[in-house]
Amino acid sequence: MIWNKYETMDPSKMESLQEERLLKVVKYTYENVPFYNELLKEHKISPQDIKSKADISKLPFITKQNMRERYPHGMLAVPIKKLSRFHTSSGTTGRPTAVAYTAHDLDIWAEVLARSLAAGGLCEESIFQVTVKYGLFTGGLGMQSAAEKIGATIIPSSTGNTARQIMLMKDFGTTHFIATPSYALFLRETMDAEGISIDELNIQSVFCGAEAWSEDMRRELERQYKVKTYDIYGLSEIIGPGVSCDCPEQNGLHIQEDHFYLEVIDPETGEVLPEGEEGELVITTLTKEAMPMIRYRTRDLTRLYRDKCPCGRTTLKMKRVMARSDDMLIIRGVNMFPSQVESVLLGMGILAPHYQLVVDRINNLDILTVRVEMTEELFLESQTRLIKLEAEIKERLKGVLGVKAIVKLVEPQSIERSEGKAKRVIDNRR
């Protein structure tokens, strides 16, 4: 479902709107955030130098480190008395960063996230179960506000107590829910263990976010739930979930361009890359009051492109984020990402969707061990068959990663499950 006119706006009109808002937010941030005023003066730039969208490349980047150094109030553009709420990032890549919202910002957040949920079928008749955290993490309260805007009925179950989550799904007739991909898998696994068929539930779609997940993981989830899954992208430093979203075509995420201006840069040089090339995503908020972000480096790797989408939306798209530059592992001089391993394992079609990468350094040599869970059926296979399978996985990984890995098939249920973001990597070198 298309939520409002901005999703189908003529691209030339959207470009004009973006440019108008960009010039305003640069001036606003310069005048109201002392840090940003000093940063531009340091680079000998003033807001008057930014006359069009093309000039944005003149502006310096903002990073997570800038936010950490000015924790908790050093990035504010408004007095504290005008704030309505604080949140923090999840802190998965270090110390959490503080983010702030005025009432206006909260309205924007609910609006863009409502578009995302509506794209996945949420409507007034829906019963929406929020299985992500409430509190300082932006997921829970953000999802609730957006679903309230749509008019859906909400089950604010938050995280944990998986058996109770399933009970609520059955008792209240949940039609849609939001979870991390790894927790959605764990929910299905628990249903099977309790003898509950997915056909007993009323699930019509599943929303996922907060961690990178491959197309193979998407296919696995859709096979298990027998419905479409929808990726919702966002990050706390920008606004929270809702920057972009899947539509039923599942061919890239539609960006909410009236509120966010996106670029892709070479992560090494900072050079802006042409549309269609893959690199690091940089986001500028166009309408935020409390804590505007100008050219924020997300560390997420993606590409931007336009195509004529059958869903009717006309906005710029981004490729689903399946890796962060922070997630990159360097093994014996070779760069690799956990998502590459996931694609190989799930692409084989016979392994459980649970794995873990363990990196050690022995005698100054990096050793990568990939632990892969077996399904119950595979666990009953002969030792000879399992040895051959380990060798096959090892060969496939070497072909994709360019590095040898030790492969260990482990018993079902032996890899720790997560109620939030899965811990895919254990790097013992750090």
Short mmCIF file of C-alpha atoms in Angstrom, two decimals:
data_model
loop_
_atom_site.label_atom_id
_atom_site.label_comp_id
_atom_site.label_asym_id
_atom_site.label_seq_id
_atom_site.Cartn_x
_atom_site.Cartn_y
_atom_site.Cartn_z
CA MET A 1 0.00 0.00 0.00
CA ILE A 2 1.27 3.49 -0.87
CA TRP A 3 0.98 5.73 2.17
CA ASN A 4 1.12 9.24 0.65
CA LYS A 5 1.98 11.47 -2.32
CA TYR A 6 5.68 11.82 -1.53
CA GLU A 7 6.28 8.18 -2.43
CA THR A 8 5.03 8.78 -5.98
CA MET A 9 6.21 12.36 -6.49
CA ASP A 10 7.64 13.29 -9.88
CA PRO A 11 11.45 12.88 -9.56
CA SER A 12 12.16 16.42 -10.83
CA LYS A 13 9.83 17.91 -8.21
CA MET A 14 11.44 15.73 -5.53
CA GLU A 15 14.85 16.99 -6.59
CA SER A 16 13.70 20.60 -6.20
CA LEU A 17 12.23 19.85 -2.77
CA GLN A 18 15.45 18.15 -1.66
CA GLU A 19 17.57 21.07 -2.82
CA GLU A 20 15.38 23.60 -1.02
CA ARG A 21 15.51 21.59 2.20
CA LEU A 22 19.23 20.90 1.91
CA LEU A 23 20.15 24.58 1.71
CA LYS A 24 17.92 25.30 4.72
CA VAL A 25 19.32 22.52 6.89
CA VAL A 26 22.95 23.46 6.19
CA LYS A 27 22.25 27.06 7.25
CA TYR A 28 20.18 25.90 10.26
CA THR A 29 22.89 23.51 11.47
CA TYR A 30 25.66 26.06 10.98
CA GLU A 31 23.74 28.63 13.04
CA ASN A 32 22.57 26.32 15.83
CA VAL A 33 25.24 23.64 16.39
CA PRO A 34 28.53 25.14 17.64
CA PHE A 35 30.45 22.00 16.64
CA TYR A 36 29.22 22.28 13.06
CA ASN A 37 29.92 26.00 12.93
CA GLU A 38 33.54 25.31 13.96
CA LEU A 39 33.82 22.38 11.55
CA LEU A 40 32.80 24.47 8.53
CA LYS A 41 35.06 27.34 9.56
CA GLU A 42 37.92 24.87 9.89
CA HIS A 43 37.26 23.79 6.28
CA LYS A 44 36.82 27.46 5.22
CA ILE A 45 33.23 26.89 4.10
CA SER A 46 30.09 28.89 4.81
CA PRO A 47 26.43 28.06 4.08
CA GLN A 48 26.54 30.65 1.26
CA ASP A 49 28.94 28.36 -0.60
CA ILE A 50 26.21 25.73 -0.88
CA LYS A 51 23.97 26.94 -3.69
CA SER A 52 22.69 23.58 -5.01
CA LYS A 53 22.71 19.84 -4.33
CA ALA A 54 25.84 19.59 -6.46
CA ASP A 55 27.73 21.60 -3.83
CA ILE A 56 27.14 19.10 -1.05
CA SER A 57 30.47 17.41 -1.81
CA LYS A 58 32.18 20.58 -0.51
CA LEU A 59 30.89 19.83 2.98
CA PRO A 60 32.90 17.68 5.44
CA PHE A 61 31.61 14.37 6.75
CA ILE A 62 30.24 13.72 10.24
CA THR A 63 31.19 10.43 11.89
CA LYS A 64 30.12 8.36 14.86
CA GLN A 65 33.34 9.44 16.58
CA ASN A 66 32.23 13.09 16.36
CA MET A 67 29.04 12.11 18.19
CA ARG A 68 30.85 10.08 20.84
CA GLU A 69 33.24 12.94 21.57
CA ARG A 70 30.28 15.29 22.13
CA TYR A 71 28.11 12.88 24.13
CA PRO A 72 25.43 13.56 25.28
CA HIS A 73 24.42 17.15 24.32
CA GLY A 74 27.20 18.44 22.09
CA MET A 75 25.38 17.87 18.78
CA LEU A 76 22.08 19.52 19.76
CA ALA A 77 20.60 22.30 17.63
CA VAL A 78 17.86 23.21 20.14
CA PRO A 79 17.71 23.91 23.89
CA ILE A 80 17.01 20.85 26.04
CA LYS A 81 13.61 22.31 27.04
CA LYS A 82 12.45 21.80 23.42
CA LEU A 83 13.31 18.09 23.38
CA SER A 84 10.68 15.39 23.64
CA ARG A 85 12.86 12.28 23.86
CA PHE A 86 16.37 10.82 23.96
CA HIS A 87 17.38 7.48 22.44
CA THR A 88 20.75 5.83 21.97
CA SER A 89 22.24 3.58 19.33
CA SER A 90 22.47 -0.13 20.17
CA GLY A 91 26.20 0.16 20.82
CA THR A 92 27.06 -2.95 18.79
CA THR A 93 30.16 -1.25 17.34
CA GLY A 94 31.33 0.49 20.52
CA ARG A 95 30.04 3.01 23.05
CA PRO A 96 26.41 4.03 22.31
CA THR A 97 25.73 7.42 20.77
CA ALA A 98 22.98 9.68 22.07
CA VAL A 99 20.29 10.95 19.73
CA ALA A 100 17.57 13.50 20.50
CA TYR A 101 14.11 14.31 19.11
CA THR A 102 11.75 17.25 19.23
CA ALA A 103 8.00 16.61 18.86
CA HIS A 104 8.44 17.56 15.19
CA ASP A 105 11.18 14.92 14.78
CA LEU A 106 9.00 12.25 16.37
CA ASP A 107 6.21 13.11 13.90
CA ILE A 108 8.62 12.76 10.98
CA TRP A 109 9.88 9.43 12.31
CA ALA A 110 6.36 8.04 12.69
CA GLU A 111 5.55 9.27 9.17
CA VAL A 112 8.49 7.66 7.34
CA LEU A 113 8.18 4.43 9.30
CA ALA A 114 4.43 4.32 8.63
CA ARG A 115 5.27 4.38 4.92
CA SER A 116 7.62 1.43 5.47
CA LEU A 117 5.05 -0.64 7.35
CA ALA A 118 2.26 0.22 4.91
CA ALA A 119 4.47 -0.99 2.05
CA GLY A 120 4.47 -4.39 3.74
CA GLY A 121 0.71 -4.48 4.12
CA LEU A 122 0.11 -3.03 7.58
CA CYS A 123 -3.28 -1.32 7.76
CA GLU A 124 -6.09 -0.46 10.21
CA GLU A 125 -7.24 -4.09 10.28
CA SER A 126 -3.76 -5.44 11.13
CA ILE A 127 -2.59 -6.83 14.46
CA PHE A 128 1.07 -5.89 14.78
CA GLN A 129 3.40 -7.59 17.26
CA VAL A 130 6.53 -5.64 18.16
CA THR A 131 9.16 -8.18 19.22
CA VAL A 132 12.07 -5.70 19.22
CA LYS A 133 13.32 -3.84 22.29
CA TYR A 134 11.50 -0.95 23.90
CA GLY A 135 13.52 1.66 25.76
CA LEU A 136 16.65 3.48 24.60
CA PHE A 137 16.91 1.34 21.45
CA THR A 138 14.93 3.07 18.67
CA GLY A 139 13.12 -0.05 17.46
CA GLY A 140 10.24 -0.61 19.86
CA LEU A 141 8.84 2.87 20.43
CA GLY A 142 9.47 3.83 16.81
CA MET A 143 7.48 0.88 15.51
CA GLN A 144 4.68 1.53 17.95
CA SER A 145 4.33 5.21 16.96
CA ALA A 146 4.26 4.33 13.25
CA ALA A 147 1.72 1.54 13.70
CA GLU A 148 -0.47 3.88 15.77
CA LYS A 149 -0.32 6.42 12.94
CA ILE A 150 -1.59 3.73 10.56
CA GLY A 151 -4.28 2.69 13.01
CA ALA A 152 -3.17 -0.93 13.48
CA THR A 153 -3.71 -2.83 16.73
CA ILE A 154 -0.39 -3.23 18.55
CA ILE A 155 0.95 -6.00 20.76
CA PRO A 156 3.98 -4.39 22.49
CA SER A 157 5.61 -7.69 23.47
CA SER A 158 9.22 -6.40 23.23
CA THR A 159 12.04 -8.97 23.28
CA GLY A 160 12.45 -12.25 25.11
CA ASN A 161 10.19 -15.03 26.42
CA THR A 162 9.88 -16.68 23.03
CA ALA A 163 7.24 -19.18 24.12
CA ARG A 164 5.07 -16.27 25.27
CA GLN A 165 5.62 -14.45 21.98
CA ILE A 166 4.20 -17.45 20.14
CA MET A 167 1.30 -17.72 22.59
CA LEU A 168 0.44 -14.08 21.92
CA MET A 169 0.58 -14.68 18.17
CA LYS A 170 -1.93 -17.52 18.54
CA ASP A 171 -4.20 -15.91 21.11
CA PHE A 172 -4.45 -12.43 19.58
CA GLY A 173 -4.23 -13.43 15.92
CA THR A 174 -1.05 -11.51 15.05
CA THR A 175 -1.04 -10.66 11.33
CA HIS A 176 2.37 -8.93 11.12
CA PHE A 177 5.42 -8.72 13.36
CA ILE A 178 8.83 -7.04 13.43
CA ALA A 179 12.00 -8.85 14.49
CA THR A 180 15.66 -9.18 13.67
CA PRO A 181 16.11 -11.90 11.01
CA SER A 182 17.95 -14.12 13.49
CA TYR A 183 15.15 -13.82 16.05
CA ALA A 184 12.52 -14.56 13.41
CA LEU A 185 14.40 -17.80 12.73
CA PHE A 186 14.50 -18.61 16.45
CA LEU A 187 10.74 -18.02 16.74
CA ARG A 188 10.08 -20.58 13.98
CA GLU A 189 12.50 -23.02 15.53
CA THR A 190 10.66 -22.72 18.85
CA MET A 191 7.30 -23.23 17.13
CA ASP A 192 8.58 -26.47 15.63
CA ALA A 193 9.94 -27.61 19.00
CA GLU A 194 6.53 -26.99 20.59
CA GLY A 195 4.68 -28.73 17.78
CA ILE A 196 3.01 -25.55 16.52
CA SER A 197 2.41 -25.37 12.78
CA ILE A 198 2.78 -22.02 11.03
CA ASP A 199 -0.63 -22.78 9.51
CA GLU A 200 -2.18 -22.40 12.97
CA LEU A 201 -1.18 -18.71 12.98
CA ASN A 202 -2.45 -15.75 10.97
CA ILE A 203 0.90 -14.24 9.92
CA GLN A 204 0.58 -12.26 6.67
CA SER A 205 4.04 -10.67 6.47
CA VAL A 206 7.23 -10.35 8.49
CA PHE A 207 9.25 -7.14 8.86
CA CYS A 208 12.98 -7.46 9.55
CA GLY A 209 15.77 -5.03 10.32
CA ALA A 210 18.62 -4.06 12.66
CA GLU A 211 21.10 -6.56 11.21
CA ALA A 212 22.48 -7.45 7.79
CA TRP A 213 20.79 -10.44 6.14
CA SER A 214 21.35 -12.04 2.76
CA GLU A 215 18.85 -12.87 0.02
CA ASP A 216 19.37 -16.52 0.93
CA MET A 217 18.33 -15.72 4.50
CA ARG A 218 15.26 -13.95 3.12
CA ARG A 219 14.31 -17.01 1.07
CA GLU A 220 14.79 -19.24 4.12
CA LEU A 221 12.53 -17.05 6.26
CA GLU A 222 9.88 -16.89 3.54
CA ARG A 223 9.99 -20.66 3.16
CA GLN A 224 9.50 -21.12 6.89
CA TYR A 225 6.76 -18.49 7.34
CA LYS A 226 5.09 -18.93 3.92
CA VAL A 227 4.77 -15.12 3.56
CA LYS A 228 6.80 -12.23 2.18
CA THR A 229 9.46 -10.56 4.32
CA TYR A 230 10.14 -6.80 4.25
CA ASP A 231 13.45 -5.14 5.01
CA ILE A 232 13.29 -1.81 6.84
CA TYR A 233 16.52 0.19 6.94
CA GLY A 234 17.55 2.96 9.28
CA LEU A 235 19.98 3.88 12.00
CA SER A 236 19.65 5.73 15.28
CA GLU A 237 22.03 8.54 14.37
CA ILE A 238 19.79 9.51 11.45
CA ILE A 239 16.31 8.93 12.91
CA GLY A 240 15.89 5.19 13.59
CA PRO A 241 14.25 2.63 11.30
CA GLY A 242 12.36 4.14 8.36
CA VAL A 243 15.02 5.71 6.13
CA SER A 244 14.12 3.23 3.37
CA CYS A 245 12.01 0.13 2.92
CA ASP A 246 11.15 -2.85 0.77
CA CYS A 247 8.02 -2.89 -1.35
CA PRO A 248 6.23 -6.08 -2.49
CA GLU A 249 8.55 -6.25 -5.53
CA GLN A 250 11.55 -6.81 -3.20
CA ASN A 251 13.89 -5.24 -5.72
CA GLY A 252 15.68 -2.64 -3.64
CA LEU A 253 14.63 -0.34 -0.80
CA HIS A 254 12.69 2.85 -1.58
CA ILE A 255 14.30 5.88 0.08
CA GLN A 256 12.15 8.51 1.82
CA GLU A 257 13.80 11.23 -0.27
CA ASP A 258 11.76 14.14 1.06
CA HIS A 259 13.45 13.67 4.45
CA PHE A 260 16.85 12.15 3.63
CA TYR A 261 19.49 12.88 1.00
CA LEU A 262 21.72 9.89 0.26
CA GLU A 263 25.14 9.60 -1.37
CA VAL A 264 27.52 6.70 -1.91
CA ILE A 265 31.25 7.32 -1.51
CA ASP A 266 34.48 5.40 -1.89
CA PRO A 267 35.14 4.40 1.76
CA GLU A 268 38.88 4.89 1.30
CA THR A 269 39.02 8.24 -0.52
CA GLY A 270 35.67 9.82 0.38
CA GLU A 271 35.02 10.51 -3.30
CA VAL A 272 31.34 10.54 -4.32
CA LEU A 273 30.63 7.60 -6.62
CA PRO A 274 28.32 7.67 -9.66
CA GLU A 275 24.81 6.27 -9.28
CA GLY A 276 24.89 2.48 -9.49
CA GLU A 277 28.38 1.99 -8.05
CA GLU A 278 28.77 0.26 -4.69
CA GLY A 279 30.38 1.98 -1.74
CA GLU A 280 29.71 3.48 1.69
CA LEU A 281 26.36 5.14 2.31
CA VAL A 282 26.36 8.78 3.48
CA ILE A 283 23.11 10.36 4.72
CA THR A 284 22.01 13.96 5.26
CA THR A 285 18.82 14.62 7.19
CA LEU A 286 16.72 17.30 5.50
CA THR A 287 14.02 18.02 8.09
CA LYS A 288 15.31 17.13 11.58
CA GLU A 289 15.27 19.82 14.26
CA ALA A 290 16.97 18.47 17.38
CA MET A 291 20.04 16.83 15.92
CA PRO A 292 20.44 17.31 12.17
CA MET A 293 23.12 15.23 10.48
CA ILE A 294 25.02 16.58 7.48
CA ARG A 295 26.85 13.94 5.40
CA TYR A 296 26.90 11.29 8.13
CA ARG A 297 29.09 8.29 7.25
CA THR A 298 27.04 5.20 8.04
CA ARG A 299 29.73 2.53 7.30
CA ASP A 300 26.97 0.58 5.52
CA LEU A 301 27.85 -0.70 2.05
CA THR A 302 25.28 -0.37 -0.73
CA ARG A 303 24.54 1.29 -4.08
CA LEU A 304 21.88 3.75 -5.26
CA TYR A 305 19.84 3.42 -8.43
CA ARG A 306 16.56 4.35 -10.11
CA ASP A 307 14.23 2.05 -11.95
CA LYS A 308 10.56 1.99 -12.83
CA CYS A 309 9.07 -0.01 -9.99
CA PRO A 310 5.78 -1.84 -10.63
CA CYS A 311 4.66 -0.84 -7.11
CA GLY A 312 4.21 2.75 -8.35
CA ARG A 313 6.80 4.40 -6.09
CA THR A 314 9.12 6.79 -7.93
CA THR A 315 11.80 7.43 -5.32
CA LEU A 316 15.47 6.56 -5.54
CA LYS A 317 16.32 3.03 -4.40
CA MET A 318 19.19 1.52 -2.46
CA LYS A 319 20.43 -2.03 -2.59
CA ARG A 320 19.75 -3.94 0.61
CA VAL A 321 22.61 -3.51 3.08
CA MET A 322 24.24 -6.89 3.56
CA ALA A 323 27.57 -5.69 4.95
CA ARG A 324 29.12 -2.86 6.96
CA SER A 325 32.70 -1.75 6.56
CA ASP A 326 32.92 -2.30 10.36
CA ASP A 327 31.98 -5.97 9.80
CA MET A 328 34.82 -6.59 7.39
CA LEU A 329 37.29 -9.23 8.50
CA ILE A 330 40.84 -9.31 7.18
CA ILE A 331 42.06 -12.90 7.15
CA ARG A 332 45.66 -13.36 5.99
CA GLY A 333 45.41 -10.12 4.01
CA VAL A 334 42.07 -11.00 2.36
CA ASN A 335 38.96 -8.85 2.98
CA MET A 336 35.74 -10.74 3.64
CA PHE A 337 32.29 -10.26 5.17
CA PRO A 338 30.10 -12.65 7.22
CA SER A 339 27.30 -12.17 4.67
CA GLN A 340 29.47 -13.90 2.04
CA VAL A 341 29.70 -16.96 4.27
CA GLU A 342 25.94 -16.85 4.89
CA SER A 343 25.21 -16.84 1.16
CA VAL A 344 27.39 -19.90 0.59
CA LEU A 345 25.94 -21.89 3.49
CA LEU A 346 22.27 -21.14 2.88
CA GLY A 347 22.71 -21.45 -0.87
CA MET A 348 23.49 -25.15 -0.39
CA GLY A 349 19.94 -25.76 0.82
CA ILE A 350 20.73 -28.57 3.27
CA LEU A 351 22.18 -26.72 6.27
CA ALA A 352 20.46 -25.05 9.19
CA PRO A 353 20.50 -21.20 8.97
CA HIS A 354 22.73 -20.89 12.04
CA TYR A 355 26.48 -20.36 11.80
CA GLN A 356 29.39 -18.64 13.51
CA LEU A 357 32.82 -17.46 12.41
CA VAL A 358 35.67 -17.88 14.88
CA VAL A 359 38.98 -16.17 14.10
CA ASP A 360 42.18 -17.04 15.97
CA ARG A 361 45.84 -16.15 15.51
CA ILE A 362 48.23 -19.05 15.96
CA ASN A 363 51.99 -18.58 15.38
CA ASN A 364 51.22 -15.20 13.73
CA LEU A 365 48.85 -16.87 11.25
CA ASP A 366 45.12 -16.08 11.07
CA ILE A 367 42.91 -19.14 11.37
CA LEU A 368 39.25 -18.94 10.33
CA THR A 369 36.89 -21.60 11.63
CA VAL A 370 33.31 -21.69 10.36
CA ARG A 371 30.92 -23.51 12.68
CA VAL A 372 27.77 -24.62 10.88
CA GLU A 373 24.74 -26.20 12.50
CA MET A 374 23.34 -29.38 11.03
CA THR A 375 19.64 -29.96 10.60
CA GLU A 376 18.12 -32.86 12.54
CA GLU A 377 18.03 -34.91 9.30
CA LEU A 378 21.67 -34.18 8.50
CA PHE A 379 22.71 -35.07 12.04
CA LEU A 380 21.56 -38.65 11.38
CA GLU A 381 23.76 -39.04 8.32
CA SER A 382 26.87 -41.25 8.34
CA GLN A 383 30.24 -39.88 9.42
CA THR A 384 31.58 -40.47 5.91
CA ARG A 385 28.82 -38.32 4.42
CA LEU A 386 29.46 -35.51 6.93
CA ILE A 387 33.21 -35.51 6.26
CA LYS A 388 32.50 -35.15 2.54
CA LEU A 389 30.05 -32.35 3.22
CA GLU A 390 32.58 -30.44 5.34
CA ALA A 391 35.08 -30.75 2.49
CA GLU A 392 32.49 -29.46 -0.01
CA ILE A 393 31.64 -26.45 2.18
CA LYS A 394 35.34 -25.72 2.63
CA GLU A 395 35.87 -25.75 -1.14
CA ARG A 396 32.88 -23.49 -1.80
CA LEU A 397 33.98 -20.99 0.84
CA LYS A 398 37.48 -20.90 -0.60
CA GLY A 399 36.04 -20.14 -4.04
CA VAL A 400 34.02 -17.19 -2.72
CA LEU A 401 36.32 -15.83 -0.01
CA GLY A 402 39.69 -16.58 -1.55
CA VAL A 403 40.93 -17.96 1.76
CA LYS A 404 40.94 -21.41 3.35
CA ALA A 405 38.70 -22.01 6.34
CA ILE A 406 38.30 -24.86 8.79
CA VAL A 407 34.70 -26.08 8.59
CA LYS A 408 33.06 -27.78 11.55
CA LEU A 409 29.56 -29.23 11.34
CA VAL A 410 28.08 -28.97 14.82
CA GLU A 411 25.03 -30.50 16.47
CA PRO A 412 21.56 -28.97 16.13
CA GLN A 413 20.83 -26.23 18.70
CA SER A 414 24.51 -25.90 19.67
CA ILE A 415 25.04 -22.33 18.44
CA GLU A 416 23.71 -19.71 20.83
CA ARG A 417 20.43 -18.08 19.78
CA SER A 418 19.75 -14.36 20.06
CA GLU A 419 16.65 -12.34 20.91
CA GLY A 420 18.21 -9.38 19.10
CA LYS A 421 21.20 -9.16 16.80
CA ALA A 422 22.96 -12.49 16.27
CA LYS A 423 26.62 -12.75 17.26
CA ARG A 424 28.05 -14.11 14.01
CA VAL A 425 31.74 -13.40 14.62
CA ILE A 426 34.08 -14.26 17.49
CA ASP A 427 37.42 -12.61 16.76
CA ASN A 428 39.91 -13.83 19.33
CA ARG A 429 42.68 -11.68 17.83
CA ARG A 430 41.20 -8.54 19.42
#
